[in-house]
Short mmCIF file of C-alpha atoms and ligand atoms in Angstrom, two decimals:
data_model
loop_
_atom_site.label_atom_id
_atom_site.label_comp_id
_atom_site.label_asym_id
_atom_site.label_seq_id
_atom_site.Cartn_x
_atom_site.Cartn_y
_atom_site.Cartn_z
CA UNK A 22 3.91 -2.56 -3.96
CA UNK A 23 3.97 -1.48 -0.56
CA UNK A 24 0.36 -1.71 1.30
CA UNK A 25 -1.34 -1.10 4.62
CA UNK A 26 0.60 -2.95 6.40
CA UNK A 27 4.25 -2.21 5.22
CA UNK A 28 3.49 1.42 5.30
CA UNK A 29 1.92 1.16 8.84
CA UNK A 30 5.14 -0.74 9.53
CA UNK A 31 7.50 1.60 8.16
CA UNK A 32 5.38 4.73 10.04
CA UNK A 33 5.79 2.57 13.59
CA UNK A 34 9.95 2.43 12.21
CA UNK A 35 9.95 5.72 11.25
CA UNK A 36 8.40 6.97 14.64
CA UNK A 37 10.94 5.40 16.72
CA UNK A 38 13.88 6.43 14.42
CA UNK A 39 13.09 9.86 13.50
CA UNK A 40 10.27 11.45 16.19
CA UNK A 41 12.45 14.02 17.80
CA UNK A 42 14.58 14.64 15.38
CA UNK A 43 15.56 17.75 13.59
CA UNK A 44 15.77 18.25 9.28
CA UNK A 45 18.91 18.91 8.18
CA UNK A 46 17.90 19.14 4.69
CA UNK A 47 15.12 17.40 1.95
CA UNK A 48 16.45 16.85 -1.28
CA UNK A 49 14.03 15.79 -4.58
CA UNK A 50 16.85 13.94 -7.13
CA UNK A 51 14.33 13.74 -9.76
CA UNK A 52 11.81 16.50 -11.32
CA UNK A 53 8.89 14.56 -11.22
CA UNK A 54 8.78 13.27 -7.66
CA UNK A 55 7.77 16.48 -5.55
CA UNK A 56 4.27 17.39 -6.56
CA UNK A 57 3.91 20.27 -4.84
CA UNK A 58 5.84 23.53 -5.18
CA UNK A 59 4.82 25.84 -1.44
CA UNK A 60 5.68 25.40 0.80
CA UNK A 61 8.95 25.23 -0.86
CA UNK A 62 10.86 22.01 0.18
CA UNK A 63 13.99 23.87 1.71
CA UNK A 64 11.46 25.56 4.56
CA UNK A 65 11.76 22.13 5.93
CA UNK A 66 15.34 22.76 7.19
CA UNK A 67 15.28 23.18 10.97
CA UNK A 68 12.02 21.94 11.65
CA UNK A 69 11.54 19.08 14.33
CA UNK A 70 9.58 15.83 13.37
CA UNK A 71 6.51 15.48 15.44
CA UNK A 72 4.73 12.74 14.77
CA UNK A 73 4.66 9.87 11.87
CA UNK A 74 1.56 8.67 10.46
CA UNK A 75 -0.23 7.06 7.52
CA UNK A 76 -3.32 7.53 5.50
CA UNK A 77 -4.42 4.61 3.38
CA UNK A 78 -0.80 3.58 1.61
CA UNK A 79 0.37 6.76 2.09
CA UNK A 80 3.11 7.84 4.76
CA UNK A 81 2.40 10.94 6.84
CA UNK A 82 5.75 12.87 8.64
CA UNK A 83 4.90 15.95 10.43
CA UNK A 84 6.77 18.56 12.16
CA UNK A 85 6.64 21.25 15.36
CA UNK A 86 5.59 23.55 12.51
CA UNK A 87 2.27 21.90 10.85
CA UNK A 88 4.02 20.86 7.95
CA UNK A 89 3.33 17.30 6.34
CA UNK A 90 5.87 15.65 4.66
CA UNK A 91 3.72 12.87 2.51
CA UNK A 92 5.19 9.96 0.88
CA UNK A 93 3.21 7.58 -1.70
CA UNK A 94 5.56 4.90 -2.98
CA UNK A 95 3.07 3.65 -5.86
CA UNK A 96 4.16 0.26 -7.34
CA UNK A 97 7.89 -0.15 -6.82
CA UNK A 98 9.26 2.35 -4.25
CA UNK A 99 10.76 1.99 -0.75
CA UNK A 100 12.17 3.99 1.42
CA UNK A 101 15.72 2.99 2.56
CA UNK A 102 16.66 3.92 6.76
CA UNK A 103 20.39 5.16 7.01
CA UNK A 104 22.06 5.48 10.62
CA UNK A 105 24.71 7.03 8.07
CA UNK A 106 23.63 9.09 5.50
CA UNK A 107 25.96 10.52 2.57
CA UNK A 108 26.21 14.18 3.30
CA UNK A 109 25.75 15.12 -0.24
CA UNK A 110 22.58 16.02 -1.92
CA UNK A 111 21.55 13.06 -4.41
CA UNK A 112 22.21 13.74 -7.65
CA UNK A 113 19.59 13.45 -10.55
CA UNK A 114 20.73 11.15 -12.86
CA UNK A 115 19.73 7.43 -13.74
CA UNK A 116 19.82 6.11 -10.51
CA UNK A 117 16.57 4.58 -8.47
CA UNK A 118 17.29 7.12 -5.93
CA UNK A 119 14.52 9.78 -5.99
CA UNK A 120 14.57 11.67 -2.21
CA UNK A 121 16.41 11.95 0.46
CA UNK A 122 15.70 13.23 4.30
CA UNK A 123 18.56 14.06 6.27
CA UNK A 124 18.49 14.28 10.14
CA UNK A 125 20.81 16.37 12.64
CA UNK A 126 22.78 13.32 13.56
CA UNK A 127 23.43 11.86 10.59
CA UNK A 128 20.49 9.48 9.72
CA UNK A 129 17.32 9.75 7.35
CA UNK A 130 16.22 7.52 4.56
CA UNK A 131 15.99 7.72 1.17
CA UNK A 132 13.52 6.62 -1.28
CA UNK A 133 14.17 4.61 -4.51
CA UNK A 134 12.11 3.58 -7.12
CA UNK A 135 12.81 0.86 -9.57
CA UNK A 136 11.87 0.56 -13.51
CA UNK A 137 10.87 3.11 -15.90
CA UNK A 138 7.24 4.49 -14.75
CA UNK A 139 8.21 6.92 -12.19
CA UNK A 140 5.58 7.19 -10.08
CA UNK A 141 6.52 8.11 -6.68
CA UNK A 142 4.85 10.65 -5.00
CA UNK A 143 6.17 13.40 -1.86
CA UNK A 144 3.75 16.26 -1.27
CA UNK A 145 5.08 18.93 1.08
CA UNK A 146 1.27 20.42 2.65
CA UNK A 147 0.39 22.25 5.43
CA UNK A 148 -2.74 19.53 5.79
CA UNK A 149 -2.67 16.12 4.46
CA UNK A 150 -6.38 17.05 2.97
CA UNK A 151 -4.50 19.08 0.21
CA UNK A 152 -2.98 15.45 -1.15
CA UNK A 153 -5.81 14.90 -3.52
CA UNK A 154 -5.31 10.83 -3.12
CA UNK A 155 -5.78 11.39 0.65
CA UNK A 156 -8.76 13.48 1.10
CA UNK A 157 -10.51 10.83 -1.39
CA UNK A 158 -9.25 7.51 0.92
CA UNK A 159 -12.55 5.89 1.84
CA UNK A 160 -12.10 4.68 5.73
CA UNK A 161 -9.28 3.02 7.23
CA UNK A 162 -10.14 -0.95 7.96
CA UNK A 163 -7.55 -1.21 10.89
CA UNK A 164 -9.64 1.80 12.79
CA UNK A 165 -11.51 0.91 15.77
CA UNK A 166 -13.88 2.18 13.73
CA UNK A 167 -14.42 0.43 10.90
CA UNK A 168 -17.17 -2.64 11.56
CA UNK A 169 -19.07 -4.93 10.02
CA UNK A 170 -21.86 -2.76 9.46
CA UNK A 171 -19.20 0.11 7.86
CA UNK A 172 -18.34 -2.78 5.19
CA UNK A 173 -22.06 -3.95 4.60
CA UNK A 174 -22.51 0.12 4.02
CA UNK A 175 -19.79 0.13 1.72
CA UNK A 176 -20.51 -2.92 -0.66
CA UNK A 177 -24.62 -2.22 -0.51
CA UNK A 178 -26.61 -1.52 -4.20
CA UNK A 179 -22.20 -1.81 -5.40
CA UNK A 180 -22.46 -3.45 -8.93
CA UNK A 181 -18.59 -4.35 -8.91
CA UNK A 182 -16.54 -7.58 -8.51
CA UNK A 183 -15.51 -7.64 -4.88
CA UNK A 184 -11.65 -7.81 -6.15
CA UNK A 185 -11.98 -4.53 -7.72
CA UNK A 186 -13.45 -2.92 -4.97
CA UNK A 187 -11.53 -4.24 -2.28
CA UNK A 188 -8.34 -2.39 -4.29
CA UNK A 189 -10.40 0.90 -4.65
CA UNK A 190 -9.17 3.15 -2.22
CA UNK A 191 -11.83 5.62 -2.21
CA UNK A 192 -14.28 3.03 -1.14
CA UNK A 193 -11.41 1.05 1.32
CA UNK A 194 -8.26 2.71 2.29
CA UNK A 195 -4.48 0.80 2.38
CA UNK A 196 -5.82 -2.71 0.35
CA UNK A 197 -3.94 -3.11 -2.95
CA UNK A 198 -3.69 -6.28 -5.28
CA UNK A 199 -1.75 -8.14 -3.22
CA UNK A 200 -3.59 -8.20 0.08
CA UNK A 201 -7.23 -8.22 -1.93
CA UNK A 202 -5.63 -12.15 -3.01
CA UNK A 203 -4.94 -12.78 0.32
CA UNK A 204 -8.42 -11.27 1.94
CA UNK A 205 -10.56 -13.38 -0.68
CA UNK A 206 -8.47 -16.52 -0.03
CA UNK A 207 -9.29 -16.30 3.91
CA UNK A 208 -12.59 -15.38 3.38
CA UNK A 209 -12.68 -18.55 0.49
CA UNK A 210 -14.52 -16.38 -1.69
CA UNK A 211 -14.52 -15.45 -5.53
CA UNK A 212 -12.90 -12.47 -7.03
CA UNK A 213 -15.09 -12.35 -9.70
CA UNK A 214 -18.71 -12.32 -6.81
CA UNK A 215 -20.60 -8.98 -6.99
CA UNK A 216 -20.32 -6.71 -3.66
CA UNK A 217 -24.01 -6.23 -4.00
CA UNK A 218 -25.01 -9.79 -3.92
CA UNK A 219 -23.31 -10.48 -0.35
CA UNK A 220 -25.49 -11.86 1.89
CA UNK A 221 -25.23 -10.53 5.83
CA UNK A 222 -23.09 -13.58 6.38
CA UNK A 223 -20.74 -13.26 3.08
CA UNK A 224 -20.26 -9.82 4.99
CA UNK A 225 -19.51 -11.14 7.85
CA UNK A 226 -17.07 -13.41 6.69
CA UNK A 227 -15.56 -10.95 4.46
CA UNK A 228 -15.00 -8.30 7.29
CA UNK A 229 -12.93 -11.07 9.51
CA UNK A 230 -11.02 -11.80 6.49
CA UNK A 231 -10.13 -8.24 6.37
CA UNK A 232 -9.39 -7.45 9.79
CA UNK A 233 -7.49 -10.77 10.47
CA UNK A 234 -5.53 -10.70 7.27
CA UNK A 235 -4.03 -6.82 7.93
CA UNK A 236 -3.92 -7.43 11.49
CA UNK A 237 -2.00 -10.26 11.15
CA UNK A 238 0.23 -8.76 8.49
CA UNK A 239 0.75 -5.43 10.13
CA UNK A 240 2.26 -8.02 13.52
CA UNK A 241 4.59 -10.06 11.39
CA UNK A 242 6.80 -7.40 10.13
CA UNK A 243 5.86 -5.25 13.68
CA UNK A 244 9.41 -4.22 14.68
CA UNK A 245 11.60 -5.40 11.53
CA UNK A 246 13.99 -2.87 10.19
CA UNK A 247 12.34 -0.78 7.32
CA UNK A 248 14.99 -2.82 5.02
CA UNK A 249 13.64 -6.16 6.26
CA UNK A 250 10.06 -5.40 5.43
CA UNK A 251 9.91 -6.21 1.77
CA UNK A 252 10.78 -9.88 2.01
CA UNK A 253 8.43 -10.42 4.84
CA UNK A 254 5.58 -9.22 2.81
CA UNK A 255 6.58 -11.75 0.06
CA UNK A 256 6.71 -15.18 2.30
CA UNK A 257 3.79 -14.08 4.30
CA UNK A 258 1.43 -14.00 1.42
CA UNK A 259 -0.29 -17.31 1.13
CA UNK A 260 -1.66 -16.63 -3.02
CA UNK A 261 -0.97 -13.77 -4.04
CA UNK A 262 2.38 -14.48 -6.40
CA UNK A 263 2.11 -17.72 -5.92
CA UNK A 264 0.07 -19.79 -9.05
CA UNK A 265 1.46 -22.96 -10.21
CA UNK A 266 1.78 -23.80 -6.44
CA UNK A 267 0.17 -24.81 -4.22
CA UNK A 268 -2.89 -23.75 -2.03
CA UNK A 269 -1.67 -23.69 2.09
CA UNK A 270 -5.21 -24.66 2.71
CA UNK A 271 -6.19 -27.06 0.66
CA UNK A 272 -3.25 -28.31 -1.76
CA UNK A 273 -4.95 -27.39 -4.91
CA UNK A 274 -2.78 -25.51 -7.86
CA UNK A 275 -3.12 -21.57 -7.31
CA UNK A 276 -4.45 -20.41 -10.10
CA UNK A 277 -3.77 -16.88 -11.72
CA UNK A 278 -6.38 -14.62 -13.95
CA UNK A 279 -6.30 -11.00 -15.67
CA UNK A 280 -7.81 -8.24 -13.78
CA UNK A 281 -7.71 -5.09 -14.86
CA UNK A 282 -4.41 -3.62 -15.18
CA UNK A 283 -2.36 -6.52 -13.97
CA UNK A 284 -3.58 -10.28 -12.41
CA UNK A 285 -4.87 -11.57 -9.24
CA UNK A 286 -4.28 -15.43 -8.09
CA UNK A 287 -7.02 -17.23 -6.16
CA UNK A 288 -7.44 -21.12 -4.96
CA UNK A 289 -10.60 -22.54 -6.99
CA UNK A 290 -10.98 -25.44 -4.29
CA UNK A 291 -11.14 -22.50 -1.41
CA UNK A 292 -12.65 -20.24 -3.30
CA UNK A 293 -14.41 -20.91 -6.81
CA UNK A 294 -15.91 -24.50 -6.01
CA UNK A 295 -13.30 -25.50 -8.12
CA UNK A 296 -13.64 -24.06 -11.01
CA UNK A 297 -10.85 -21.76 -12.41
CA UNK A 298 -12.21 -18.61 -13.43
CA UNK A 299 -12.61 -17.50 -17.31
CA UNK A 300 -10.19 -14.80 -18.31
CA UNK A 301 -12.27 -12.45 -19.91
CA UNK A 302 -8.89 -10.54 -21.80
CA UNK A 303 -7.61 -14.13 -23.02
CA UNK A 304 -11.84 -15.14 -24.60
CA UNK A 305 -12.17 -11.79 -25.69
CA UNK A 306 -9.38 -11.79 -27.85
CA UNK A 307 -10.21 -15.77 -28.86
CA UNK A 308 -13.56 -14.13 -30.51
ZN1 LIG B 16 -7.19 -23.92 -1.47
#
């Protein structure tokens, strides 16, 4: 699933590429994708793209004429840049293609989405606030800002495992289950610790984590074609995917546990004083 930083990647691609440019035509190839209904998607013929832009994981294209153009692409979408894009409409059908974009000269992107659960989003608004999963983003953790004291606000009196509310994006915008492995693995500490019980220094160390993890991520795939982005995201992570091998830092087997709807990996020499962490599905079950 794309996250903070592919999105803020493909916003910095899509700003060079498309800024400028006028719509030739927007075409939904599947019912579900377009959730809103007015503006009507045709009244974005012959507008220019102003600006690109991004909200938490979602992708933010405006035009000379305030409309927003927002993309989520939920667990397994991607948008596709075309210098040459077929000049027909997509057609509905079976295929992962679910929207297209097409500029005056030929160009745009299309987004696909693989598997069954179809659960890409485009929202056609006049203001971004009108996408309910935007206006409820909590703050942005690559904005200037967003400090140390905005995450000690954040995690105060919280009675939730710091892995599940690193992923919440109403409390912390753009961090999904991949980059919430790789935060806690920098910042060497459990999943499974509750926000509350941070001290000032666990905040401290948690905030770097954050900052240097993104910032990091967001400069490895700065300037790689949108196409290119996927694969970085993979070999950058250091746990996240990766149990059964073995930790960058310290050697140890990454290890891999059920959290909520899917799993999370973590190193239990970095992070768990070496003990692996109980899966709660597996015991429950075991009773
Ligand atoms: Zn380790």
């Amino acid at each position: 699933m794309p996250e903070l930083p592919e999105v803020e990647s493909l916003a910095v691609f899509l700003r060079a590429h498309a800024t400028g440019h006028t719509v030739a035509r927007a075409d939904a190839a599947s019912f579900s994708v377009l959730k809103t209904f007015d503006p009507p998607l045709a009244s974005l013929a012959g507008q220019v793209i102003s600006g690109v832009g991004r909200h938490g994981k979602f992708l933010d294209i405006s035009t000379d004429q305030g409309l927003h153009l927002i993309i989520h692409l939920a667990r397994a979408g991607w948008l596709r840049w075309r210098e040459d894009l077929p000049s027909t409409p997509p057609k509905p059908g079976k295929s992962p293609l679910t929207f297209r974009l097409a500029l005056d000269d030929g160009s745009g992107f299309d987004l696909t989405e693989q598997g069954t659960h179809k659960r890409l989003a485009v929202y056609l608004v006049h203001d971004p606030a009108d996408v309910p999963g935007v206006a409820t983003l909590g703050p942005d953790p690559l904005a200037a800002d967003f400090t140390a004291d905005t995450l000690a606000s954040l995690l105060f009196g919280r009675k939730m495992q710091i892995k599940g509310v690193l992923r919440d994006q109403r409390i912390i915008a753009g961090i999904g289950n991949a980059y919430s492995d790789e935060v806690l693995h920098a910042a060497k500490m459990s999943p499974f610790k509750i926000a509350a019980s941070l001290t000032p220094d666990d905040v401290a160390v948690l905030f770097d984590a954050i900052k240097g993890t993104l910032t990091e991520a967001v400069e490895r795939s700065a300037g790689l074609a949108a196409a290119d982005l996927k694969g970085e995201k993979k070999s950058g992570l250091r746990v996240h995917g990766r149990a059964g091998q073995a930790c960058p830092a310290c050697g140890d087997t990454i290890r891999e546990v059920s959290f909520a709807d899917s799993a999370l990996q973590y190193c239990p020499t970095c992070q768990t004083n070496g003990k692996p962490l109980a899966d709660r599905r597996l015991s429950r079950l075991l009773k």
